[in-house]
Amino acid sequence: MRLTSFTDFGLRALMRMASDPHRAFSTAELADEFALSRNHLTKIMQRLAEGGFVTTRRGSGGGATLAPSPESISLGDVVRLLEAGQPLVECFATRENSCNITGRCRLKARLRSAEAAFLADLDRSTLADIALPISQMPQPATPVPA
Amino acid sequence: MRLTSFTDFGLRALMRMASDPHRAFSTAELADEFALSRNHLTKIMQRLAEGGFVTTRRGSGGGATLAPSPESISLGDVVRLLEAGQPLVECFATRENSCNITGRCRLKARLRSAEAAFLADLDRSTLADIALPISQMPQPATPVPA
DNA sequence: ACGTAATAAGTATTTACAATACCACTTATC
DNA sequence: GATAAGTGGTATTGTAAATACTTATTACGT
């Protein structure tokens, strides 16, 4: 049972951004914190922007900012967005799956139920509950003045 | 959010075997039903055997048989076994993970809780609840007599 | 009873594929 | 012109699966 790294990093980014909801965070800054390539994180941010969780702005002073308030974003909603199109098991995916007992299978319904329970549990928390205050962040490497 | 194919096929195999709990199923037979290579399924069966869910016997007339009764095997237990060592997110895996906020992170606990909710929901069902009667199986290719 | 053939699990190695991540480059905004 | 998001392509890694081979056990013919 595994979430994609997209979801993992997406949650971390939002957790970080929730600590200062009106500030714009550049992908460069966050990527540096996560020790991840900036372009890779950019793609994750795009998904978050598509989902309406953040707004992005180019250019100087730009970056990504939380769109709604941290209290109004449930963890379940974030996971639903980022895990969209990620089937729990193969037969959840397409109508053209290899399972030849679709329709008679009583396992599928149980798995769906469990998945729903997972998300429902996450819905009990919002970004506000997990915001990571900046004071608790590890010290960034001090930029050496030239 | 995804289960490994190991878990997927393992559940399918058990579901199938639960329909006739005392019969020995050969990996060849089940692999054929699932359109999967026999050796691959063998590895899955080995894991199920290690976990005590089935017993295997070599040689003619051998195969895998459900060890306990279907009623006493909860779906949660099967998933726990087959997904063992499969971290929900990276930071669940090793102490040497890349996340530098371990300890202060409040996300982790929420994810653990959700994972537990997932398994708890599965625990509400047993193999007996999902057994697929043989009469409902698709017709196997008729063996041509020589 | 014994030896042999057939059945079936177990093991090792390799291959294919998708997820992950990086790099080079482009576009927009201050 | 400097900053920062966005895009396309490519390498890498890890999972999934197949192939080829080995070992164990039963059944059956003599």
Tab-separated table of C-alpha atoms (C1' of nucleotides) in Angstrom:
chain	number	residue	atom	x	y	z
A	1	MET	CA	0.000	0.000	0.000
A	2	ARG	CA	1.720	3.018	-1.273
A	3	LEU	CA	1.107	6.617	-2.210
A	4	THR	CA	2.966	8.036	-5.182
A	5	SER	CA	5.907	10.309	-4.554
A	6	PHE	CA	3.834	13.024	-6.181
A	7	THR	CA	1.373	12.826	-3.333
A	8	ASP	CA	4.106	12.592	-0.768
A	9	PHE	CA	5.909	15.717	-1.935
A	10	GLY	CA	2.675	17.512	-2.657
A	11	LEU	CA	1.582	17.045	0.928
A	12	ARG	CA	4.946	18.145	2.238
A	13	ALA	CA	4.839	21.275	0.124
A	14	LEU	CA	1.351	22.174	1.278
A	15	MET	CA	2.273	21.429	4.887
A	16	ARG	CA	5.143	23.835	4.534
A	17	MET	CA	3.082	26.495	2.801
A	18	ALA	CA	0.303	26.256	5.372
A	19	SER	CA	2.657	27.693	7.940
A	20	ASP	CA	2.592	31.023	6.128
A	21	PRO	CA	-0.572	30.989	4.046
A	22	HIS	CA	-0.169	34.318	2.305
A	23	ARG	CA	3.427	34.041	1.355
A	24	ALA	CA	4.553	32.985	-2.114
A	25	PHE	CA	6.960	30.059	-2.068
A	26	SER	CA	9.211	29.547	-5.062
A	27	THR	CA	9.670	26.024	-6.330
A	28	ALA	CA	13.397	26.597	-6.035
A	29	GLU	CA	13.077	27.207	-2.308
A	30	LEU	CA	10.890	24.212	-1.626
A	31	ALA	CA	12.853	21.918	-3.919
A	32	ASP	CA	15.948	22.872	-2.021
A	33	GLU	CA	14.324	21.978	1.285
A	34	PHE	CA	13.231	18.610	-0.028
A	35	ALA	CA	16.512	17.993	-1.835
A	36	LEU	CA	14.626	17.534	-5.067
A	37	SER	CA	15.092	18.932	-8.545
A	38	ARG	CA	13.189	22.158	-9.068
A	39	ASN	CA	11.616	21.068	-12.343
A	40	HIS	CA	10.284	17.958	-10.800
A	41	LEU	CA	8.617	19.859	-8.009
A	42	THR	CA	7.240	22.284	-10.566
A	43	LYS	CA	5.189	19.485	-12.083
A	44	ILE	CA	3.763	18.644	-8.700
A	45	MET	CA	2.909	22.289	-8.123
A	46	GLN	CA	1.141	22.419	-11.457
A	47	ARG	CA	-1.113	19.604	-10.344
A	48	LEU	CA	-1.842	21.391	-7.121
A	49	ALA	CA	-2.634	24.518	-9.121
A	50	GLU	CA	-4.961	22.581	-11.446
A	51	GLY	CA	-6.711	21.252	-8.372
A	52	GLY	CA	-7.156	24.756	-7.069
A	53	PHE	CA	-5.090	24.323	-3.928
A	54	VAL	CA	-2.474	26.875	-4.895
A	55	THR	CA	-2.160	29.770	-7.266
A	56	THR	CA	1.099	30.379	-9.086
A	57	ARG	CA	2.601	33.538	-10.398
A	58	ARG	CA	5.648	33.902	-12.588
A	59	GLY	CA	8.353	36.456	-12.420
A	60	SER	CA	10.088	38.230	-9.656
A	61	GLY	CA	8.259	38.022	-6.374
A	62	GLY	CA	6.183	35.186	-7.782
A	63	GLY	CA	5.842	31.607	-6.662
A	64	ALA	CA	3.051	29.446	-5.336
A	65	THR	CA	0.608	30.563	-2.670
A	66	LEU	CA	-2.101	28.625	-0.924
A	67	ALA	CA	-5.398	29.457	-2.611
A	68	PRO	CA	-7.969	28.699	0.104
A	69	SER	CA	-7.287	28.953	3.819
A	70	PRO	CA	-5.438	25.984	5.365
A	71	GLU	CA	-8.514	25.154	7.443
A	72	SER	CA	-10.590	24.549	4.368
A	73	ILE	CA	-8.242	22.050	2.716
A	74	SER	CA	-8.718	18.519	4.023
A	75	LEU	CA	-5.941	16.007	3.654
A	76	GLY	CA	-8.378	13.670	1.974
A	77	ASP	CA	-9.035	16.183	-0.764
A	78	VAL	CA	-5.341	16.586	-1.442
A	79	VAL	CA	-4.831	12.853	-1.669
A	80	ARG	CA	-7.880	12.455	-3.880
A	81	LEU	CA	-6.463	14.958	-6.310
A	82	LEU	CA	-2.902	13.730	-6.410
A	83	GLU	CA	-3.781	10.046	-6.467
A	84	ALA	CA	-6.396	10.484	-9.166
A	85	GLY	CA	-5.974	7.818	-11.806
A	86	GLN	CA	-3.988	5.641	-9.441
A	87	PRO	CA	-6.003	2.440	-9.080
A	88	LEU	CA	-5.826	0.580	-5.776
A	89	VAL	CA	-5.686	-2.671	-7.717
A	90	GLU	CA	-5.508	-3.341	-11.409
A	91	CYS	CA	-9.197	-4.063	-11.868
A	92	PHE	CA	-10.114	-0.624	-10.558
A	93	ALA	CA	-8.456	0.961	-13.536
A	94	THR	CA	-9.954	0.384	-16.932
A	95	ARG	CA	-12.927	-1.572	-18.187
A	96	GLU	CA	-10.359	-3.514	-20.202
A	97	ASN	CA	-8.642	-5.145	-17.277
A	98	SER	CA	-7.278	-8.656	-17.232
A	99	CYS	CA	-9.620	-9.870	-14.484
A	100	ASN	CA	-12.202	-12.171	-15.964
A	101	ILE	CA	-14.545	-12.298	-13.003
A	102	THR	CA	-15.506	-8.639	-12.924
A	103	GLY	CA	-19.119	-8.466	-11.875
A	104	ARG	CA	-19.090	-11.601	-9.792
A	105	CYS	CA	-16.142	-10.573	-7.678
A	106	ARG	CA	-17.053	-9.717	-4.123
A	107	LEU	CA	-13.557	-8.553	-3.254
A	108	LYS	CA	-13.785	-5.365	-5.240
A	109	ALA	CA	-16.531	-3.868	-3.096
A	110	ARG	CA	-14.562	-4.560	0.083
A	111	LEU	CA	-11.505	-2.850	-1.317
A	112	ARG	CA	-13.536	0.146	-2.376
A	113	SER	CA	-14.967	0.363	1.091
A	114	ALA	CA	-11.525	0.243	2.665
A	115	GLU	CA	-10.253	2.912	0.319
A	116	ALA	CA	-13.173	5.110	1.297
A	117	ALA	CA	-12.390	4.528	4.967
A	118	PHE	CA	-8.822	5.618	4.326
A	119	LEU	CA	-9.900	8.859	2.723
A	120	ALA	CA	-12.603	9.496	5.278
A	121	ASP	CA	-10.037	9.258	8.016
A	122	LEU	CA	-7.847	11.787	6.237
A	123	ASP	CA	-10.839	14.083	5.874
A	124	ARG	CA	-10.808	14.509	9.619
A	125	SER	CA	-7.682	16.673	9.320
A	126	THR	CA	-6.924	19.842	7.407
A	127	LEU	CA	-3.715	21.526	6.395
A	128	ALA	CA	-4.105	23.779	9.419
A	129	ASP	CA	-3.693	20.721	11.629
A	130	ILE	CA	-0.360	19.791	10.144
A	131	ALA	CA	1.159	23.168	9.289
A	132	LEU	CA	4.856	23.195	10.020
A	133	PRO	CA	5.852	26.545	11.550
A	134	ILE	CA	8.866	28.081	9.975
A	135	SER	CA	10.642	28.300	13.304
A	136	GLN	CA	10.645	24.539	13.402
A	137	MET	CA	12.186	24.118	10.007
A	138	PRO	CA	15.786	22.983	9.817
A	139	GLN	CA	18.211	25.832	9.243
A	140	PRO	CA	18.754	26.462	5.566
A	141	ALA	CA	22.331	26.418	4.449
A	142	THR	CA	23.617	29.904	5.058
A	143	PRO	CA	24.158	31.533	1.698
A	144	VAL	CA	27.793	32.460	1.451
A	145	PRO	CA	28.105	36.140	0.527
A	146	ALA	CA	30.396	36.686	-2.427
B	1	MET	CA	-2.800	4.719	-3.520
B	2	ARG	CA	-1.945	1.347	-4.759
B	3	LEU	CA	-1.561	-2.210	-3.606
B	4	THR	CA	1.200	-4.294	-5.150
B	5	SER	CA	0.283	-6.874	-7.742
B	6	PHE	CA	1.475	-9.441	-5.221
B	7	THR	CA	-1.349	-8.494	-2.926
B	8	ASP	CA	-3.804	-8.306	-5.772
B	9	PHE	CA	-3.071	-11.790	-7.076
B	10	GLY	CA	-2.657	-13.188	-3.591
B	11	LEU	CA	-6.157	-12.073	-2.700
B	12	ARG	CA	-7.548	-13.461	-5.928
B	13	ALA	CA	-5.904	-16.803	-5.315
B	14	LEU	CA	-7.237	-17.019	-1.782
B	15	MET	CA	-10.671	-15.934	-2.932
B	16	ARG	CA	-10.636	-18.752	-5.416
B	17	MET	CA	-9.336	-21.323	-2.940
B	18	ALA	CA	-11.888	-20.308	-0.322
B	19	SER	CA	-14.598	-21.705	-2.550
B	20	ASP	CA	-13.286	-25.216	-1.938
B	21	PRO	CA	-11.253	-25.004	1.257
B	22	HIS	CA	-9.991	-28.563	1.375
B	23	ARG	CA	-8.969	-28.951	-2.207
B	24	ALA	CA	-5.367	-28.541	-3.325
B	25	PHE	CA	-4.940	-26.005	-6.116
B	26	SER	CA	-1.862	-26.236	-8.287
B	27	THR	CA	-0.098	-23.019	-9.191
B	28	ALA	CA	-0.416	-24.065	-12.814
B	29	GLU	CA	-4.179	-24.143	-12.552
B	30	LEU	CA	-4.482	-20.783	-10.832
B	31	ALA	CA	-1.847	-19.126	-13.013
B	32	ASP	CA	-3.806	-20.250	-16.014
B	33	GLU	CA	-6.977	-18.705	-14.669
B	34	PHE	CA	-5.241	-15.431	-14.011
B	35	ALA	CA	-3.291	-15.523	-17.277
B	36	LEU	CA	-0.075	-15.247	-15.325
B	37	SER	CA	3.184	-17.148	-15.459
B	38	ARG	CA	3.214	-20.110	-13.095
B	39	ASN	CA	6.553	-19.264	-11.551
B	40	HIS	CA	5.450	-15.792	-10.739
B	41	LEU	CA	2.389	-17.043	-8.946
B	42	THR	CA	4.558	-19.577	-7.139
B	43	LYS	CA	6.393	-16.728	-5.447
B	44	ILE	CA	3.137	-15.270	-4.271
B	45	MET	CA	2.055	-18.665	-2.944
B	46	GLN	CA	5.304	-18.992	-1.066
B	47	ARG	CA	4.579	-15.760	0.738
B	48	LEU	CA	1.109	-16.963	1.584
B	49	ALA	CA	2.630	-20.188	2.878
B	50	GLU	CA	5.179	-18.290	4.998
B	51	GLY	CA	2.313	-16.309	6.441
B	52	GLY	CA	0.493	-19.492	7.322
B	53	PHE	CA	-2.502	-18.929	5.100
B	54	VAL	CA	-1.860	-21.940	2.891
B	55	THR	CA	0.087	-25.151	3.055
B	56	THR	CA	1.850	-26.445	-0.028
B	57	ARG	CA	2.733	-29.970	-1.053
B	58	ARG	CA	4.885	-31.024	-3.956
B	59	GLY	CA	4.408	-33.892	-6.308
B	60	SER	CA	1.430	-35.484	-7.930
B	61	GLY	CA	-1.802	-34.596	-6.251
B	62	GLY	CA	-0.053	-31.741	-4.490
B	63	GLY	CA	-0.652	-28.018	-4.622
B	64	ALA	CA	-1.692	-25.320	-2.209
B	65	THR	CA	-4.539	-25.681	0.279
B	66	LEU	CA	-6.050	-23.157	2.627
B	67	ALA	CA	-4.548	-23.730	6.047
B	68	PRO	CA	-7.152	-22.211	8.401
B	69	SER	CA	-10.838	-22.065	7.605
B	70	PRO	CA	-11.932	-19.210	5.323
B	71	GLU	CA	-13.929	-17.654	8.160
B	72	SER	CA	-10.811	-17.211	10.239
B	73	ILE	CA	-8.791	-15.301	7.637
B	74	SER	CA	-9.587	-11.604	7.568
B	75	LEU	CA	-8.811	-9.586	4.469
B	76	GLY	CA	-6.854	-7.173	6.615
B	77	ASP	CA	-4.513	-9.927	7.715
B	78	VAL	CA	-3.837	-10.954	4.157
B	79	VAL	CA	-3.078	-7.398	3.121
B	80	ARG	CA	-0.883	-6.877	6.176
B	81	LEU	CA	1.191	-9.886	5.209
B	82	LEU	CA	1.505	-9.198	1.508
B	83	GLU	CA	2.099	-5.473	1.874
B	84	ALA	CA	4.654	-5.902	4.616
B	85	GLY	CA	7.663	-3.744	3.931
B	86	GLN	CA	5.667	-1.565	1.572
B	87	PRO	CA	5.754	1.923	3.081
B	88	LEU	CA	2.764	4.185	2.500
B	89	VAL	CA	5.161	7.077	1.992
B	90	GLU	CA	8.929	7.180	1.870
B	91	CYS	CA	9.412	8.346	5.424
B	92	PHE	CA	7.587	5.280	6.766
B	93	ALA	CA	10.352	3.069	5.469
B	94	THR	CA	13.757	3.411	7.022
B	95	ARG	CA	15.191	5.580	9.768
B	96	GLU	CA	17.556	6.811	7.071
B	97	ASN	CA	14.954	8.560	4.996
B	98	SER	CA	15.435	11.811	3.169
B	99	CYS	CA	12.824	13.706	5.177
B	100	ASN	CA	14.566	16.123	7.489
B	101	ILE	CA	11.590	17.006	9.667
B	102	THR	CA	10.985	13.568	11.145
B	103	GLY	CA	9.846	14.052	14.677
B	104	ARG	CA	8.235	17.405	14.136
B	105	CYS	CA	6.089	16.283	11.239
B	106	ARG	CA	2.421	16.086	12.110
B	107	LEU	CA	1.473	14.586	8.786
B	108	LYS	CA	2.956	11.212	9.531
B	109	ALA	CA	0.593	10.446	12.370
B	110	ARG	CA	-2.429	11.294	10.215
B	111	LEU	CA	-1.255	8.995	7.483
B	112	ARG	CA	-0.676	6.202	9.948
B	113	SER	CA	-4.159	6.687	11.277
B	114	ALA	CA	-5.645	6.533	7.803
B	115	GLU	CA	-3.684	3.399	6.992
B	116	ALA	CA	-5.022	1.809	10.158
B	117	ALA	CA	-8.551	2.789	9.175
B	118	PHE	CA	-8.031	1.116	5.821
B	119	LEU	CA	-6.923	-2.142	7.405
B	120	ALA	CA	-9.592	-2.007	10.089
B	121	ASP	CA	-12.232	-1.767	7.417
B	122	LEU	CA	-10.796	-4.811	5.659
B	123	ASP	CA	-10.823	-6.671	8.953
B	124	ARG	CA	-14.589	-6.575	8.847
B	125	SER	CA	-14.535	-9.206	6.087
B	126	THR	CA	-13.100	-12.684	5.840
B	127	LEU	CA	-12.299	-14.949	2.942
B	128	ALA	CA	-15.600	-16.681	3.536
B	129	ASP	CA	-17.350	-13.442	2.627
B	130	ILE	CA	-15.695	-13.216	-0.763
B	131	ALA	CA	-15.293	-16.865	-1.760
B	132	LEU	CA	-15.963	-17.320	-5.444
B	133	PRO	CA	-17.917	-20.546	-6.023
B	134	ILE	CA	-16.496	-22.734	-8.731
B	135	SER	CA	-19.791	-22.708	-10.593
B	136	GLN	CA	-19.308	-19.020	-11.161
B	137	MET	CA	-15.853	-19.356	-12.595
B	138	PRO	CA	-15.385	-18.904	-16.312
B	139	GLN	CA	-15.210	-22.184	-18.199
B	140	PRO	CA	-11.690	-23.537	-18.346
B	141	ALA	CA	-10.466	-24.587	-21.752
B	142	THR	CA	-11.704	-28.154	-22.227
B	143	PRO	CA	-8.714	-30.508	-22.130
B	144	VAL	CA	-8.620	-32.319	-25.443
B	145	PRO	CA	-8.410	-36.118	-24.866
B	146	ALA	CA	-5.676	-37.799	-26.886
C	1	DA	C1'	8.587	-54.056	-3.406
C	2	DC	C1'	11.186	-51.371	-6.635
C	3	DG	C1'	12.252	-48.323	-10.337
C	4	DT	C1'	10.615	-45.014	-13.452
C	5	DA	C1'	7.713	-41.481	-15.268
C	6	DA	C1'	4.788	-37.836	-14.381
C	7	DT	C1'	3.400	-34.115	-11.536
C	8	DA	C1'	4.115	-30.108	-9.074
C	9	DA	C1'	6.591	-26.900	-6.012
C	10	DG	C1'	10.925	-24.150	-5.593
C	11	DT	C1'	15.066	-21.323	-7.340
C	12	DA	C1'	17.962	-18.345	-10.251
C	13	DT	C1'	18.491	-15.381	-13.938
C	14	DT	C1'	17.072	-12.204	-17.139
C	15	DT	C1'	13.849	-9.002	-19.490
C	16	DA	C1'	10.293	-5.459	-19.976
C	17	DC	C1'	8.089	-1.594	-18.430
C	18	DA	C1'	6.505	2.227	-15.770
C	19	DA	C1'	7.499	5.576	-12.169
C	20	DT	C1'	10.764	8.775	-10.824
C	21	DA	C1'	13.784	12.245	-11.388
C	22	DC	C1'	17.013	15.224	-13.758
C	23	DC	C1'	18.633	18.435	-17.422
C	24	DA	C1'	18.351	21.860	-20.951
C	25	DC	C1'	15.522	25.119	-22.621
C	26	DT	C1'	11.355	28.480	-23.066
C	27	DT	C1'	8.100	31.858	-21.540
C	28	DA	C1'	6.252	35.247	-18.521
C	29	DT	C1'	6.496	38.995	-15.009
C	30	DC	C1'	8.406	42.316	-12.084
D	1	DG	C1'	17.818	42.135	-16.816
D	2	DA	C1'	16.833	39.299	-13.161
D	3	DT	C1'	13.580	36.182	-11.225
D	4	DA	C1'	10.623	32.477	-11.400
D	5	DA	C1'	7.132	29.342	-13.524
D	6	DG	C1'	6.400	26.123	-17.432
D	7	DT	C1'	7.735	22.490	-21.156
D	8	DG	C1'	9.969	18.675	-23.613
D	9	DG	C1'	12.986	15.280	-23.671
D	10	DT	C1'	16.076	11.773	-21.508
D	11	DA	C1'	18.229	8.885	-18.019
D	12	DT	C1'	17.650	6.002	-14.046
D	13	DT	C1'	15.637	3.157	-10.890
D	14	DG	C1'	12.670	-0.270	-9.114
D	15	DT	C1'	8.726	-3.295	-9.793
D	16	DA	C1'	6.671	-6.799	-12.275
D	17	DA	C1'	6.912	-10.649	-15.005
D	18	DA	C1'	8.738	-14.210	-17.969
D	19	DT	C1'	12.104	-18.015	-19.088
D	20	DA	C1'	14.916	-21.646	-17.985
D	21	DC	C1'	16.203	-24.815	-14.698
D	22	DT	C1'	16.163	-27.763	-10.177
D	23	DT	C1'	14.236	-30.542	-6.534
D	24	DA	C1'	10.702	-33.178	-4.252
D	25	DT	C1'	6.752	-36.391	-4.102
D	26	DT	C1'	3.373	-39.380	-5.725
D	27	DA	C1'	1.486	-42.931	-8.864
D	28	DC	C1'	1.982	-46.760	-11.602
D	29	DG	C1'	3.860	-50.571	-14.184
D	30	DT	C1'	6.705	-54.537	-13.686
